[in-house]
Structures are given as C-alpha cells and as structure tokens.
C-alpha cells in the first residue's frame, strides 16, 4: 500500500523509483488520525507535486510524523490536483502568503525563488520553515542542519513558542558526504577532503528523471534523444554538473560542498575540493571521498566508527567485491559507506579513501528535512 | 564505408559505438595494397574478434598503417569467421605457436592468460609483441609505453633487426590520465594525484557492452536484468570496479594506476591514489583528477600547456557549461580535458583539478598499441 498516489511506472522497482523492500508496517489509520488531530503540529508541504514534495509525504508517513493537519501546496498550475495521503484525500492548494496562517511547520521544496519569496512570509506568520533550497543556507542567522551532525545549530527553535524561524536543509551532496565524514572527523579532525561525485537525475527534479528514461528509450531505438532539461545526451553518457560555473571555475554544486561543510562543521579552516558529475542513475548519489586527517586514523578504526554511526550502514566486503551502489540505497534512509581503505598516497594512517552512496531524494532532501522537523517537536 | 565488417547496431551511432563524424578519407585500395605488399611489416592481430581486436583493424586502416601481410588470430571458437578488411577478405585463424612464424609485429588483446602463454612464443619466433593485457606491464625488462609520454622507453626496439621483444600497452585508465597529467608534470613535478574514475562498459569487453544494452532494455520493460558478465544490475546503476580487491583494499584497476604511473614516469616517488568505478556508459572513460605540484602552476598556464599537448584537446567553456563527455570522445583519437581550475583546497597555485575523457577502446587500447607499432618501423 503506497502512502500516496502517484503515476504508475511498471519499471519503477528496477529503476529504484520505488522501495525495493515492501512498505514498512505502520499503525492503522484510526490510531494515527486520533493522535495527529489532537496533539501534532499543523504542517504545510510546499512543492508537494515535485519529486522531493512527494517524498516528504512518503517520509512523514513512514515515520508516523504526528500532525493535526496538513496542507498540500504547489504552484497555480498544480492546484486542484488530488492527493491521497494516509487514507485521507487532499486537494492541492495554490501557494499564497495566506497559506501559512496557522501553520506550525512548513516543509519547502519548490526551488530557490519560491523559498526566497514565500519563506519569509511564512516566518512572519509564525511558521518554522525547513527549506530544501539553497536560498538561505549560507545566511549567518539561518541554521544549516544535518540532525545526526549538528542538531545544536537549531537549539532553541521549537514549535509552540509562537516564533517563526528559517532552517536550511543542506545540499544533497553535502548531506551524503558529511553523514560519512563527520563520525571520522569527530575522531580525527579532517584537514582536507577531495570529493568526486556521481550524481543522479533526481537532483534535477522529477522531469529530469523522466527525461533520462525517455532518452534511454530513444537511444536504444536509434532515435535522437530529447534534450529539454539538459543541453546534451544523458542516456549512456555523463557530464559536468549542470549548475552555473563560477568565476573560480567551480560550479555552484561544488562550492556548496566546500562552503556548507565549513558551516555545518563550524570549521572555517577545513579544506574541501569537489568535482561534481551527473551520471545516468535515477535517484541516488555516489561520492568518492579522499581524506587527509590531523591525527592518524587507521582503516579498521574508521570502519568501526562508521558501523556505529547513526544513519550509516557499512557495506565493505572485499572478498565478494560487494560495496555500496546507488540502486541498493534507493528508497533507503541510511547512507552506505564502503571501499574504506588506507590511502597509499599518504604517509602512515593520515589518509583514507571511502565510497559513499545515499538516496538523493530521501536522506539528501526529504528525510533530512523531516528529521529536522522532528527536532522541532 | 566501414574498414571492417561487424554485426549491425542501428543505435550504434547514439551509443557511441560508431564514429559520430563520417569516416576519414583514405587512399584508394590499389595504392594502399601496393605499398603494403612491398614494404610493410608482417602483422598479426591476436584476439581479432574482440572489442579491442576489431578496433586494432579500424585504427590500422584509419592511419594507413603499412603492412605486407596481416593475420587474423583468435581462439578456436572464433576460427573460421570471415573478416573483410581494406577490400580484402580474411578468415580468422586459430591462435597457435606457429601462427607467429614470419610475423614482425603482433598486436595482442586476448586477455592476460593468452598473452602469458603466446607472447613469449611469439617473441621466440622473432616477433615484436605489443601486448594490451596486464601480463607483462610491471616486468622490469618490458617497456610500458604511451608514445606521447615515454617513447624513449622502447628505444632500440625496431622491426628488421631480427630480434623479438615485448612491449606493454598501459591500462586504459592510466593512458587517459597520463595523457593529460604528463604535459603538466613536465612543467611542474606532480607530487600527488587523487583520481576517481567513471569507467565504461567496454573495459570489460564487447560482451559487457552488449549486457549493458540488454539490461537497459530489460529494466525499461520492467523485467529483471540479466547479470552474466557482472554480478549486479549495471543499467541505471554504477559500482566499484569489478577487478579483484587486493589485501590493501585497493582493487587491481586502482593499483594499476598507482604502479603504472610510477613506471611510465620513471618516478618511484610520485604519490597516486585512485577510486575506480564502473558507470553505465558504453566506450569512453572519464576521470576526475586532483593534483598537488612541487612548484606553482596556474590554471591559465596549465590550459595553454594542454592546448599544445599532442593527442589532447581542451574543452573548457565555463560560460556555456561545455566540458568533456564520454560520448563526445567516443571513436575519437584525442583525450579531452576540461574543468581546469585552481584547487581551492590548496595554497596558492600548488593544486589543480581537471576532468578528462578518453575513448577506452581507442586511445585506451588499440590506438596506443598501433602508435607503438608505428614507432617500431
């Protein structure tokens, strides 16, 4: 039973669009609705028809997030669509400033310009906004939070004290990288990270995922691929991340990894470089990360640390060549880490290489935001 | 007009299996055959029915490589197949020790065990073997050659002096990396490289390319993918390179990059680490390479050096986000370099990041071997 209605893909299981395991058991509708109506916050989901918006609903349901009411908000174009969620029917409403009257928590994922326009309006009306866009991430007064990493950054922000606030969800690549890097960093300070990403279509939205699927059909049939979202063939190809390239030669995606890491770790000295590449995978990112540490950290200790880290699963079987893949982590909450090994290019135990995979839509976006919302209660 | 016959793919153009530009003009058959029959060496192609074997023929033809005779050799299973090459018909012969009687140059690409068995037998019969396998690469007395990088390593080895010899073709990832890294290394010594690869199906042979294509059809149709070559789904997925993982946690592909770089540069001190990943791309590899240099090397100088490097083309247009892609370099001779930028994680101009793409079958294998053969004449 799906938590919400979406259009049907019969190949969705194999593409990693839907859970590979069956849906988690969840309490019956009666008990859920009772508790929600009595005690939970009033929630709004902004951009509910998008890939991350749909995942917000899935995660809220999977985690039995308590709410007394929930509003489905989107652009005028999507208004009027019907969404079935936890045995209730909802109609998508057009996003306006008034949408936020009486809202306690607003989960935003509708792009930076919508966040810039409506985020402050929601805060004015007393809502706590958890924003998945990059609009406010680097603002000094906006916490940038991965719950497993820096929950203290949002200390004092709570539902119920009548004050609105903005909290930013980090970029997907940053979240996935730091879920693995932070437990190591706590043991031995990371001096420098060299990151190369293998990023899925989902980071560019549901339309990009559909374009990759369409292009693949076309290319296999010997037809010219349709290039609407990206400017080039994506099927059976890869390319430098499509974000703008800045004057220093890095693209925006790469500089997010550099700057957000510094802010989340509250460490202006940590050195990060990144090369961000889009690969023809549907919804989970992979990252190759090379570390230089301040103090020795051997690979066995690193593996143990990661095995015990919340939200992390270690898949590191050298004998059977079994390591994390994007498909395996698709629709999963945990970030998977493997290929944990001493870096042969560094002296002693001052360097490590790892390979990380995480679901871009889930921990990279919706799950992390809902976890932030849970801390607000 | 194709230089040789192969089975037909109507989608081959879009998958990068065939040249995206038209075939190069080449001299008419009469003139070619005359010169070949009179003055060229006797050539044997070992593993002629494989992906690299077929590319040997394509490259020999494209470059008007002179030969007075050519033998098409393969396993017993493929013997008897017919190959049309430069307006002549050939029958594939079963590989035996006697195959090399009278052969001047033998191009091998039939796997390490075939090279180990038949390479020395060919040398005994006076042939110069250019071997694409890893069997002899690290042997002290076997030159490991990229013609643009270290042609001197094979000095003194010539067709016509009656002496057999072995020359090894480096691993595809090493060739593609060093085509870009060496011109920079000549200007400012590379102290350390951190490499992450995005490797195509072709590196695992023609059967792997067909499996990727088949799996993609299957997954799009909602079927379970066929996994014969690899142990897991490859379509819309990626995974750590399928070579064996060594006790130090690196896989063989990664250690080839580490060790072959040291040998080719004749620099036992150069520090290299690599993470090698297989991505669902057909026939060209990509690599993200981070450099630490001994002396400052600014990005503009690096770009100029690469623009003037033989066998390298620079695609580095930040304004239009136009950088190298595997599809663009498929069936091309040149290695493409872009994303050339100062590494923000290092002081001053001591670090650079680049992104490299090269055709795995062509410069990564067949072209490099034929270029070596040209140096023998």
XYZ file of C-alpha atoms in Angstrom:
754
model
C 0.000 0.000 0.000
C 1.538 3.297 -1.060
C 1.253 6.201 1.318
C 0.216 8.487 -1.508
C -0.922 8.295 -5.086
C 1.477 8.944 -7.905
C 1.549 7.995 -11.565
C 2.354 4.401 -12.258
C 5.693 3.109 -13.523
C 5.774 -0.633 -14.009
C 9.562 -0.465 -14.190
C 9.816 1.746 -11.109
C 11.094 -1.023 -8.880
C 14.095 -1.750 -11.086
C 14.921 1.886 -11.659
C 14.986 2.478 -7.943
C 11.974 4.770 -8.033
C 10.038 2.707 -5.534
C 11.108 0.793 -2.436
C 12.894 -2.456 -3.174
C 11.588 -3.927 0.054
C 7.874 -3.933 0.818
C 6.345 -0.941 2.586
C 7.058 -0.733 6.287
C 4.207 -1.768 8.561
C 2.541 1.249 10.043
C -0.246 1.733 12.555
C -3.838 1.568 11.372
C -5.485 4.786 10.226
C -7.725 5.225 13.234
C -4.974 5.402 15.832
C -2.839 7.623 13.635
C -5.565 10.091 12.874
C -6.586 10.347 16.514
C -3.134 11.265 17.762
C -2.496 13.597 14.865
C -5.669 15.533 15.232
C -5.156 16.036 18.939
C -1.506 16.732 19.501
C 0.578 17.277 16.372
C 1.617 20.489 14.682
C -0.077 21.974 11.675
C 2.115 21.138 8.675
C 2.353 22.578 5.166
C 4.206 20.922 2.292
C 5.307 23.453 -0.324
C 6.044 21.978 -3.744
C 4.101 18.853 -2.936
C 3.831 17.683 -6.547
C 7.609 17.609 -7.098
C 9.953 14.676 -6.553
C 11.018 15.877 -3.099
C 7.475 17.033 -2.238
C 6.157 13.547 -2.892
C 8.981 12.125 -0.813
C 8.090 14.464 2.088
C 4.727 12.695 2.228
C 6.304 9.275 1.994
C 8.734 10.028 4.825
C 6.109 11.678 7.041
C 4.024 8.562 6.663
C 6.879 6.083 7.131
C 7.975 7.819 10.318
C 4.456 8.323 11.705
C 5.166 12.009 11.963
C 2.418 13.472 14.158
C 0.333 16.290 12.705
C -3.084 17.709 13.425
C -3.477 18.990 9.889
C -1.515 19.029 6.671
C -1.762 21.375 3.694
C -0.677 20.384 0.213
C 0.709 23.492 -1.509
C 2.049 23.984 -5.017
C 2.016 26.431 -7.898
C -1.214 27.575 -9.535
C -0.512 25.110 -12.351
C -0.743 22.129 -9.988
C -3.570 23.496 -7.812
C -6.670 21.326 -7.842
C -4.769 18.037 -8.197
C -5.915 15.404 -5.731
C -3.550 13.578 -3.399
C -4.466 10.602 -1.249
C -2.329 10.553 1.880
C -2.759 8.251 4.875
C -6.310 7.344 3.924
C -7.384 10.944 3.539
C -7.987 12.842 0.326
C -6.445 16.248 -0.172
C -6.690 18.857 -2.882
C -3.512 20.695 -3.826
C -3.905 24.387 -2.998
C -2.205 27.281 -4.722
C 0.633 28.691 -2.653
C -0.084 32.218 -1.341
C 1.087 34.189 1.691
C -2.204 33.323 3.390
C -1.438 29.619 3.018
C 0.720 29.876 6.137
C -1.873 31.255 8.524
C -1.958 28.837 11.450
C 0.862 26.679 10.075
C 3.476 25.496 12.600
C 5.949 23.760 10.271
C 6.353 24.386 6.542
C 8.479 21.973 4.524
C 9.653 23.803 1.394
C 10.968 22.213 -1.766
C 9.832 24.318 -4.679
C 13.085 25.950 -5.787
C 15.100 28.875 -4.549
C 12.934 31.683 -5.889
C 9.770 30.324 -4.238
C 11.673 29.947 -0.972
C 13.000 33.494 -1.211
C 9.526 34.892 -1.823
C 7.390 32.775 0.492
C 9.830 31.617 3.181
C 9.970 34.992 4.963
C 6.192 35.413 4.574
C 5.663 32.069 6.305
C 8.069 33.051 9.091
C 6.197 36.346 9.555
C 3.060 34.298 10.160
C 4.800 32.275 12.875
C 5.719 29.179 10.846
C 9.023 27.375 11.173
C 10.256 26.836 7.629
C 12.502 23.886 6.810
C 13.800 24.886 3.404
C 15.315 22.417 0.974
C 16.522 25.126 -1.443
C 19.883 26.863 -1.392
C 18.250 30.295 -0.865
C 19.128 30.759 2.816
C 21.777 28.128 3.510
C 24.693 30.482 3.827
C 22.820 33.212 5.763
C 24.549 33.723 9.096
C 21.304 33.643 11.077
C 19.907 30.509 9.395
C 20.943 27.148 10.867
C 22.124 24.612 8.269
C 21.367 21.277 9.822
C 22.006 17.559 9.430
C 20.329 16.102 12.522
C 22.997 13.414 13.028
C 25.764 16.011 12.617
C 24.894 19.400 14.128
C 21.474 19.366 15.837
C 22.720 22.011 18.280
C 22.781 24.583 15.487
C 18.975 24.823 15.753
C 18.854 24.833 19.556
C 16.024 26.989 20.894
C 13.897 26.723 17.755
C 10.743 24.891 18.793
C 7.154 24.570 17.720
C 4.863 26.141 20.271
C 6.659 29.302 21.298
C 4.855 31.268 18.608
C 8.002 32.411 16.829
C 8.666 31.700 13.199
C 12.144 30.698 12.009
C 14.050 29.501 8.977
C 16.138 26.345 9.000
C 18.008 25.278 5.882
C 18.410 21.726 4.648
C 21.926 21.293 3.195
C 22.579 20.320 -0.399
C 22.118 16.612 -1.097
C 25.805 16.024 -1.931
C 26.851 17.732 1.279
C 24.456 15.695 3.437
C 25.557 12.382 1.927
C 29.256 13.244 2.196
C 29.068 14.537 5.763
C 26.985 11.619 7.038
C 30.108 9.527 6.438
C 32.771 12.159 7.026
C 31.524 13.570 10.333
C 31.925 10.477 12.521
C 35.533 10.243 11.261
C 36.072 13.995 11.694
C 34.967 13.715 15.346
C 37.689 11.148 15.972
C 40.447 12.807 13.952
C 39.983 16.280 12.517
C 39.637 16.285 8.740
C 42.153 18.724 7.307
C 41.256 18.247 3.656
C 38.728 16.337 1.543
C 38.887 15.677 -2.203
C 35.400 14.712 -3.381
C 34.262 13.432 -6.784
C 30.526 12.898 -7.163
C 28.415 10.572 -9.282
C 25.059 12.354 -9.141
C 21.654 11.003 -10.088
C 18.976 12.547 -12.294
C 16.681 13.177 -9.321
C 18.809 16.100 -8.158
C 17.430 17.988 -11.146
C 13.847 17.003 -10.320
C 11.208 14.563 -11.464
C 11.255 15.952 -15.023
C 14.963 15.123 -15.311
C 14.286 11.556 -14.217
C 11.580 11.262 -16.860
C 13.941 12.742 -19.472
C 16.638 10.199 -18.657
C 14.094 7.415 -19.049
C 12.724 8.867 -22.295
C 16.208 9.454 -23.746
C 17.216 5.901 -22.921
C 14.197 4.546 -24.788
C 15.037 6.826 -27.711
C 18.731 5.966 -27.895
C 18.038 2.239 -27.709
C 15.609 2.673 -30.595
C 18.218 4.533 -32.650
C 16.416 7.874 -32.318
C 17.828 11.268 -31.493
C 17.420 11.866 -27.743
C 15.077 14.591 -26.476
C 17.100 17.243 -24.622
C 14.749 19.581 -22.767
C 16.091 19.585 -19.205
C 19.755 19.140 -20.047
C 21.521 20.500 -23.096
C 23.007 17.158 -24.151
C 22.537 13.408 -24.288
C 22.288 11.994 -20.766
C 21.462 8.361 -21.599
C 24.686 6.265 -21.697
C 26.650 9.440 -21.036
C 27.718 11.658 -18.128
C 28.620 15.318 -17.830
C 29.862 18.015 -15.509
C 27.069 19.145 -13.155
C 24.612 21.465 -14.884
C 24.766 24.250 -12.280
C 26.401 27.545 -13.253
C 30.158 27.743 -13.317
C 31.525 30.497 -11.074
C 34.500 32.770 -11.812
C 36.831 30.446 -9.880
C 35.996 27.595 -12.275
C 33.977 25.583 -9.753
C 30.307 25.065 -10.402
C 27.713 26.027 -7.787
C 27.174 22.420 -6.737
C 30.874 22.026 -5.970
C 31.096 25.260 -3.991
C 28.078 24.145 -1.936
C 30.119 21.171 -0.784
C 33.040 23.462 0.046
C 31.069 26.150 1.894
C 28.328 24.100 3.528
C 30.894 21.726 5.029
C 32.631 24.665 6.690
C 29.347 25.999 8.085
C 27.959 22.640 9.265
C 31.233 21.689 10.941
C 31.676 25.242 12.205
C 35.233 24.963 10.948
C 36.297 27.744 8.565
C 39.638 26.034 8.048
C 38.536 22.693 6.650
C 39.814 22.370 3.101
C 37.488 20.844 0.535
C 37.659 20.472 -3.225
C 34.986 18.772 -5.292
C 34.248 17.749 -8.865
C 30.527 17.177 -9.406
C 29.407 14.960 -12.265
C 25.929 13.927 -13.367
C 25.674 10.203 -14.195
C 22.753 8.275 -15.769
C 21.396 6.903 -12.493
C 17.872 7.656 -11.272
C 17.766 8.742 -7.643
C 20.819 8.057 -5.525
C 24.157 9.827 -5.479
C 27.584 8.269 -5.055
C 30.726 10.062 -3.889
C 34.381 9.138 -3.863
C 35.972 10.900 -0.891
C 39.672 11.175 -0.057
C 40.621 12.387 3.411
C 43.691 13.929 4.996
C 43.494 13.805 8.799
C 45.232 15.779 11.515
C 45.978 12.636 13.512
C 46.340 9.003 12.476
C 43.098 7.121 11.910
C 43.568 3.559 10.729
C 41.071 1.901 8.430
C 39.819 -0.667 10.946
C 39.042 2.035 13.479
C 37.373 4.076 10.754
C 35.231 1.081 9.767
C 34.175 0.517 13.375
C 33.313 4.182 13.810
C 31.170 4.107 10.674
C 29.457 0.862 11.693
C 28.327 2.576 14.868
C 27.368 5.889 13.260
C 23.638 6.722 13.211
C 22.128 6.765 9.733
C 25.127 4.970 8.241
C 25.447 1.384 7.061
C 28.812 -0.137 6.124
C 28.939 -2.362 3.006
C 32.581 -3.249 2.629
C 33.104 -6.854 1.600
C 36.387 -7.077 -0.284
C 36.266 -10.834 -0.858
C 32.983 -10.723 -2.768
C 33.547 -7.234 -4.243
C 30.377 -6.060 -2.530
C 30.316 -2.322 -1.950
C 27.632 0.380 -1.950
C 25.730 1.090 -5.164
C 23.160 3.805 -5.833
C 20.486 1.261 -6.692
C 20.885 -0.514 -3.352
C 20.416 2.665 -1.320
C 17.494 3.926 -3.417
C 14.473 4.446 -1.187
C 16.579 3.691 1.859
C 17.138 6.022 4.792
C 20.729 5.072 5.550
C 23.788 6.309 3.723
C 26.004 3.362 2.729
C 29.804 3.515 3.028
C 32.390 1.128 1.653
C 35.816 0.890 -0.012
C 37.216 2.046 3.343
C 40.974 1.833 2.965
C 44.240 3.478 3.934
C 45.274 5.973 1.257
C 48.523 4.640 -0.218
C 49.451 8.142 -1.383
C 49.792 9.439 2.178
C 52.202 8.591 4.955
C 51.124 6.268 7.751
C 47.475 6.429 8.737
C 46.911 10.090 7.932
C 44.768 9.375 4.860
C 41.715 7.335 3.931
C 39.656 6.727 0.799
C 35.956 5.843 1.007
C 32.990 5.475 -1.350
C 29.563 6.663 -0.187
C 26.070 6.212 -1.652
C 22.866 7.838 -0.461
C 19.349 8.340 -1.742
C 19.306 11.888 -3.085
C 15.581 12.430 -2.607
C 15.393 10.770 0.797
C 18.385 11.472 3.082
C 19.639 14.022 0.563
C 16.431 16.028 0.878
C 13.069 14.898 2.300
C 14.192 12.630 5.132
C 16.731 15.135 6.417
C 14.076 17.874 6.414
C 11.548 15.701 8.255
C 14.223 14.752 10.790
C 14.765 18.477 11.342
C 11.015 18.875 11.815
C 11.079 16.083 14.398
C 13.650 18.029 16.402
C 11.223 20.943 16.489
C 8.598 18.992 18.429
C 32.432 2.753 -45.725
C 33.477 0.736 -42.704
C 37.004 -0.604 -42.686
C 35.798 -3.969 -41.456
C 32.626 -5.914 -41.046
C 30.935 -6.241 -37.710
C 27.396 -7.009 -36.628
C 24.946 -4.215 -37.156
C 23.580 -1.934 -34.446
C 21.136 0.633 -35.747
C 21.531 2.562 -32.479
C 25.312 2.362 -32.583
C 25.784 5.982 -33.525
C 23.931 7.274 -30.463
C 25.558 4.830 -28.077
C 28.973 5.950 -29.233
C 29.799 2.592 -30.773
C 30.496 4.064 -34.171
C 32.118 7.333 -35.249
C 29.908 10.366 -34.810
C 31.642 12.063 -37.742
C 31.848 10.348 -41.109
C 34.771 8.029 -41.848
C 38.052 9.709 -42.629
C 39.029 9.832 -46.290
C 41.679 7.290 -47.084
C 43.655 6.407 -50.193
C 42.113 4.059 -52.760
C 42.720 0.343 -52.386
C 45.148 -0.021 -55.250
C 47.764 2.387 -53.939
C 47.405 1.079 -50.392
C 47.838 -2.567 -51.329
C 50.858 -1.844 -53.500
C 52.792 -0.071 -50.784
C 51.749 -2.553 -48.149
C 52.751 -5.607 -50.072
C 56.166 -4.217 -50.945
C 57.471 -2.506 -47.855
C 55.433 -3.028 -44.680
C 55.921 -5.484 -41.855
C 54.036 -8.725 -41.469
C 51.373 -8.107 -38.806
C 49.283 -10.431 -36.650
C 46.241 -9.372 -34.659
C 45.601 -11.659 -31.693
C 42.059 -11.549 -30.330
C 40.770 -10.021 -33.535
C 37.106 -10.770 -32.813
C 37.076 -8.856 -29.509
C 36.205 -5.201 -28.980
C 39.857 -4.100 -28.973
C 40.764 -6.545 -31.760
C 38.147 -5.000 -34.029
C 39.417 -1.551 -33.077
C 43.002 -2.573 -33.996
C 41.745 -3.091 -37.548
C 39.858 0.185 -37.555
C 42.901 2.114 -36.342
C 45.335 0.345 -38.717
C 43.041 1.330 -41.562
C 42.427 4.905 -40.408
C 46.147 5.528 -40.044
C 47.138 3.763 -43.284
C 49.453 1.579 -41.301
C 51.739 -0.139 -43.828
C 51.825 -3.928 -43.836
C 52.780 -6.573 -46.369
C 50.509 -9.147 -44.769
C 48.110 -9.373 -41.861
C 46.912 -12.429 -39.946
C 43.631 -12.520 -38.087
C 44.082 -14.703 -34.992
C 41.615 -15.744 -32.303
C 40.569 -18.696 -30.206
C 39.451 -21.966 -31.769
C 35.861 -20.922 -31.076
C 36.148 -17.931 -33.423
C 38.347 -19.605 -36.050
C 36.738 -19.758 -39.473
C 34.877 -16.444 -39.101
C 35.332 -14.160 -42.097
C 36.561 -10.583 -41.796
C 36.602 -8.053 -44.621
C 39.418 -5.575 -44.114
C 40.577 -2.912 -46.582
C 38.866 -4.607 -49.508
C 40.370 -7.983 -48.778
C 38.678 -10.987 -47.239
C 40.331 -12.826 -44.378
C 39.488 -15.963 -42.459
C 40.113 -15.920 -38.706
C 42.783 -18.499 -37.856
C 43.148 -20.374 -34.600
C 45.986 -18.995 -32.486
C 48.941 -21.435 -32.166
C 52.664 -21.008 -31.602
C 53.193 -21.499 -35.330
C 50.926 -18.525 -36.065
C 53.912 -16.263 -35.406
C 56.331 -17.741 -37.929
C 57.397 -14.845 -40.114
C 55.423 -12.269 -38.140
C 57.176 -8.934 -37.452
C 54.592 -7.250 -35.202
C 51.918 -8.988 -33.150
C 49.185 -6.873 -31.587
C 47.756 -8.830 -28.636
C 44.422 -8.211 -26.963
C 43.036 -11.565 -25.885
C 43.415 -11.389 -22.116
C 46.316 -11.922 -19.744
C 46.477 -15.707 -19.863
C 46.694 -15.791 -23.673
C 49.430 -13.142 -23.545
C 51.354 -15.099 -20.911
C 51.175 -18.272 -22.974
C 51.663 -16.981 -26.512
C 53.548 -13.688 -26.011
C 56.895 -15.374 -25.239
C 56.336 -17.914 -28.030
C 55.855 -15.062 -30.494
C 58.990 -13.329 -29.221
C 60.964 -16.571 -29.620
C 59.955 -16.576 -33.278
C 61.301 -13.037 -33.714
C 58.052 -11.095 -33.415
C 57.709 -7.818 -31.555
C 54.639 -8.177 -29.359
C 52.625 -5.127 -28.392
C 50.516 -6.511 -25.570
C 47.341 -4.859 -24.359
C 46.975 -7.131 -21.312
C 48.386 -6.533 -17.862
C 50.520 -9.720 -18.022
C 53.914 -8.091 -18.551
C 53.370 -4.426 -17.716
C 55.283 -4.408 -14.470
C 58.167 -6.649 -15.669
C 61.403 -4.718 -15.349
C 62.602 -5.640 -18.828
C 59.314 -4.825 -20.598
C 58.808 -1.209 -21.676
C 55.412 0.246 -20.715
C 54.764 2.902 -23.300
C 52.477 5.790 -24.127
C 54.035 7.193 -27.330
C 53.289 10.824 -26.415
C 54.732 10.296 -22.913
C 57.731 7.946 -22.848
C 58.697 6.777 -26.351
C 62.330 6.525 -25.216
C 61.432 3.552 -23.019
C 61.320 1.386 -26.180
C 64.467 2.837 -27.772
C 66.401 0.250 -29.769
C 63.399 -1.999 -30.386
C 62.860 -1.985 -34.157
C 61.359 -4.176 -36.826
C 64.060 -5.552 -39.077
C 66.863 -6.448 -36.716
C 65.504 -9.970 -36.338
C 65.044 -9.780 -32.585
C 61.723 -10.365 -30.874
C 60.620 -8.191 -27.970
C 57.702 -7.496 -25.691
C 56.234 -4.027 -25.248
C 53.288 -3.467 -22.910
C 50.365 -1.148 -23.524
C 49.368 0.516 -20.240
C 45.950 0.119 -18.699
C 43.273 2.296 -20.298
C 42.710 4.418 -17.173
C 46.433 5.056 -16.864
C 46.801 6.095 -20.505
C 43.865 8.506 -20.363
C 45.017 10.027 -17.070
C 48.649 10.415 -18.086
C 47.847 11.916 -21.489
C 46.582 14.916 -19.519
C 48.842 14.712 -16.482
C 52.202 14.324 -18.233
C 52.351 17.698 -20.016
C 51.633 19.347 -16.642
C 54.121 17.077 -14.844
C 56.833 18.154 -17.306
C 56.267 21.794 -16.334
C 55.871 21.266 -12.587
C 56.518 17.883 -10.993
C 53.363 16.158 -9.808
C 53.821 15.180 -6.170
C 50.440 13.562 -5.683
C 47.338 12.709 -7.716
C 43.896 11.761 -6.391
C 41.964 10.079 -9.203
C 38.309 8.995 -9.329
C 37.244 7.185 -12.486
C 33.955 6.854 -14.346
C 34.650 3.769 -16.461
C 32.708 2.496 -19.435
C 31.403 -0.995 -20.172
C 33.931 -1.511 -22.968
C 36.771 -2.010 -20.485
C 35.164 -5.358 -19.676
C 34.868 -6.276 -23.357
C 32.254 -6.408 -26.082
C 30.086 -8.833 -24.093
C 29.839 -6.308 -21.255
C 28.698 -3.629 -23.692
C 26.027 -5.968 -25.014
C 24.980 -6.812 -21.443
C 24.581 -3.133 -20.566
C 22.419 -2.665 -23.640
C 20.366 -5.790 -22.908
C 19.911 -4.896 -19.244
C 18.760 -1.413 -20.150
C 16.094 -2.840 -22.456
C 15.040 -5.224 -19.707
C 14.882 -2.634 -16.929
C 12.897 -0.204 -19.093
C 10.450 -3.029 -19.774
C 10.105 -3.777 -16.059
C 11.984 -7.073 -16.317
C 14.713 -8.447 -14.099
C 18.087 -7.605 -15.675
C 20.334 -10.371 -16.995
C 23.577 -10.451 -14.983
C 26.121 -12.702 -16.714
C 29.204 -10.519 -17.002
C 28.730 -8.515 -13.831
C 27.150 -9.786 -10.634
C 24.638 -6.958 -10.330
C 22.414 -4.524 -12.189
C 24.512 -2.197 -14.343
C 21.724 -0.322 -16.173
C 20.891 2.926 -14.325
C 23.423 1.974 -11.664
C 27.170 2.109 -11.024
C 29.539 0.046 -8.911
C 33.081 -0.312 -7.702
C 35.311 -1.711 -10.471
C 34.860 -5.445 -10.899
C 38.565 -6.363 -10.659
C 39.765 -8.257 -7.582
C 40.296 -6.352 -4.371
C 43.825 -6.703 -3.021
C 44.832 -7.028 0.651
C 45.425 -3.271 0.884
C 41.773 -2.618 -0.029
C 42.514 -1.241 -3.481
C 41.234 -3.143 -6.475
C 43.610 -4.202 -9.240
C 42.431 -1.437 -11.564
C 43.306 1.194 -8.964
C 46.742 -0.249 -8.257
C 47.460 -0.261 -11.995
C 47.015 3.495 -11.956
C 49.330 3.770 -8.937
C 52.093 1.478 -10.194
C 51.969 2.123 -13.935
C 52.219 5.874 -13.370
C 55.430 5.363 -11.393
C 56.907 3.152 -14.117
C 55.875 5.305 -17.083
C 57.131 8.490 -15.421
C 60.180 6.640 -14.113
C 59.423 8.295 -10.785
C 59.101 5.876 -7.851
C 58.145 8.767 -5.570
C 55.032 10.033 -7.291
C 52.080 9.522 -4.991
C 48.831 8.324 -6.527
C 45.533 7.180 -5.070
C 42.567 6.096 -7.149
C 38.966 5.001 -6.780
C 37.751 3.155 -9.871
C 34.025 2.993 -10.576
C 32.133 1.386 -13.439
C 29.366 3.631 -14.843
C 26.658 2.800 -17.413
C 28.440 4.379 -20.380
C 29.431 2.382 -23.462
C 33.007 3.013 -24.532
C 34.760 6.033 -23.114
C 36.176 6.598 -19.656
C 36.091 9.790 -17.628
C 38.420 10.685 -14.755
C 38.379 13.387 -12.110
C 41.993 14.182 -11.255
C 43.284 16.342 -8.405
C 46.947 17.394 -8.496
C 49.469 18.598 -5.953
C 52.520 20.119 -7.655
C 56.061 20.729 -6.465
C 56.069 24.244 -7.899
C 53.255 26.676 -8.674
C 51.373 26.037 -11.903
C 48.488 28.427 -12.505
C 45.377 27.321 -14.332
C 45.891 29.533 -17.395
C 49.379 28.158 -17.927
C 48.040 24.630 -17.431
C 45.327 25.245 -20.011
C 47.868 26.543 -22.537
C 50.134 23.567 -21.921
C 47.242 21.169 -22.501
C 46.089 23.029 -25.628
C 49.512 22.426 -27.109
C 49.888 18.830 -25.939
C 49.850 16.148 -28.648
C 46.812 13.876 -28.539
C 44.963 16.234 -26.194
C 42.061 18.557 -26.912
C 40.852 21.129 -24.393
C 37.070 21.570 -23.966
C 36.720 24.067 -21.164
C 33.946 26.569 -21.794
C 32.682 27.776 -18.451
C 30.121 30.229 -19.839
C 28.208 27.561 -21.758
C 28.967 24.735 -19.300
C 30.640 22.818 -22.114
C 33.165 20.284 -20.876
C 34.325 16.842 -21.989
C 31.832 13.969 -22.016
C 32.451 10.295 -22.769
C 30.023 10.344 -25.683
C 31.858 13.213 -27.384
C 35.210 11.452 -27.278
C 33.821 8.081 -28.350
C 35.596 6.934 -31.515
C 37.942 9.881 -31.278
C 41.717 9.668 -31.006
C 42.251 12.651 -28.730
C 41.800 12.686 -24.990
C 39.630 15.656 -23.960
C 40.435 17.765 -20.889
C 38.290 20.377 -19.175
C 37.205 21.756 -15.792
C 40.773 23.042 -15.480
C 40.826 25.121 -12.289
C 42.919 26.102 -9.308
C 42.197 23.764 -6.408
C 40.636 25.936 -3.680
C 41.710 23.410 -1.037
C 45.405 24.087 -1.622
C 47.543 27.157 -1.070
C 48.441 29.413 -3.975
C 48.897 27.674 -7.321
C 50.179 24.360 -5.994
C 46.987 22.463 -6.848
C 44.719 21.895 -9.846
C 41.550 19.937 -10.555
C 40.789 18.635 -14.053
C 38.268 16.311 -15.729
C 39.463 14.028 -18.545
C 37.582 11.851 -21.042
C 39.068 9.370 -23.498
C 37.860 6.545 -25.694
C 38.685 3.389 -23.766
C 38.921 1.134 -26.811
C 40.804 3.622 -28.970
C 43.444 5.687 -27.109
C 42.911 3.496 -24.043
C 43.886 0.386 -26.004
C 44.027 -0.066 -29.797
C 45.255 3.357 -30.890
C 48.012 3.441 -28.296
C 49.186 -0.029 -29.374
C 49.200 0.915 -33.064
C 51.109 4.111 -32.246
C 53.677 1.909 -30.505
C 53.822 -0.273 -33.616
C 54.434 2.849 -35.727
C 57.465 3.672 -33.582
C 58.839 0.236 -34.453
C 59.073 0.993 -38.175
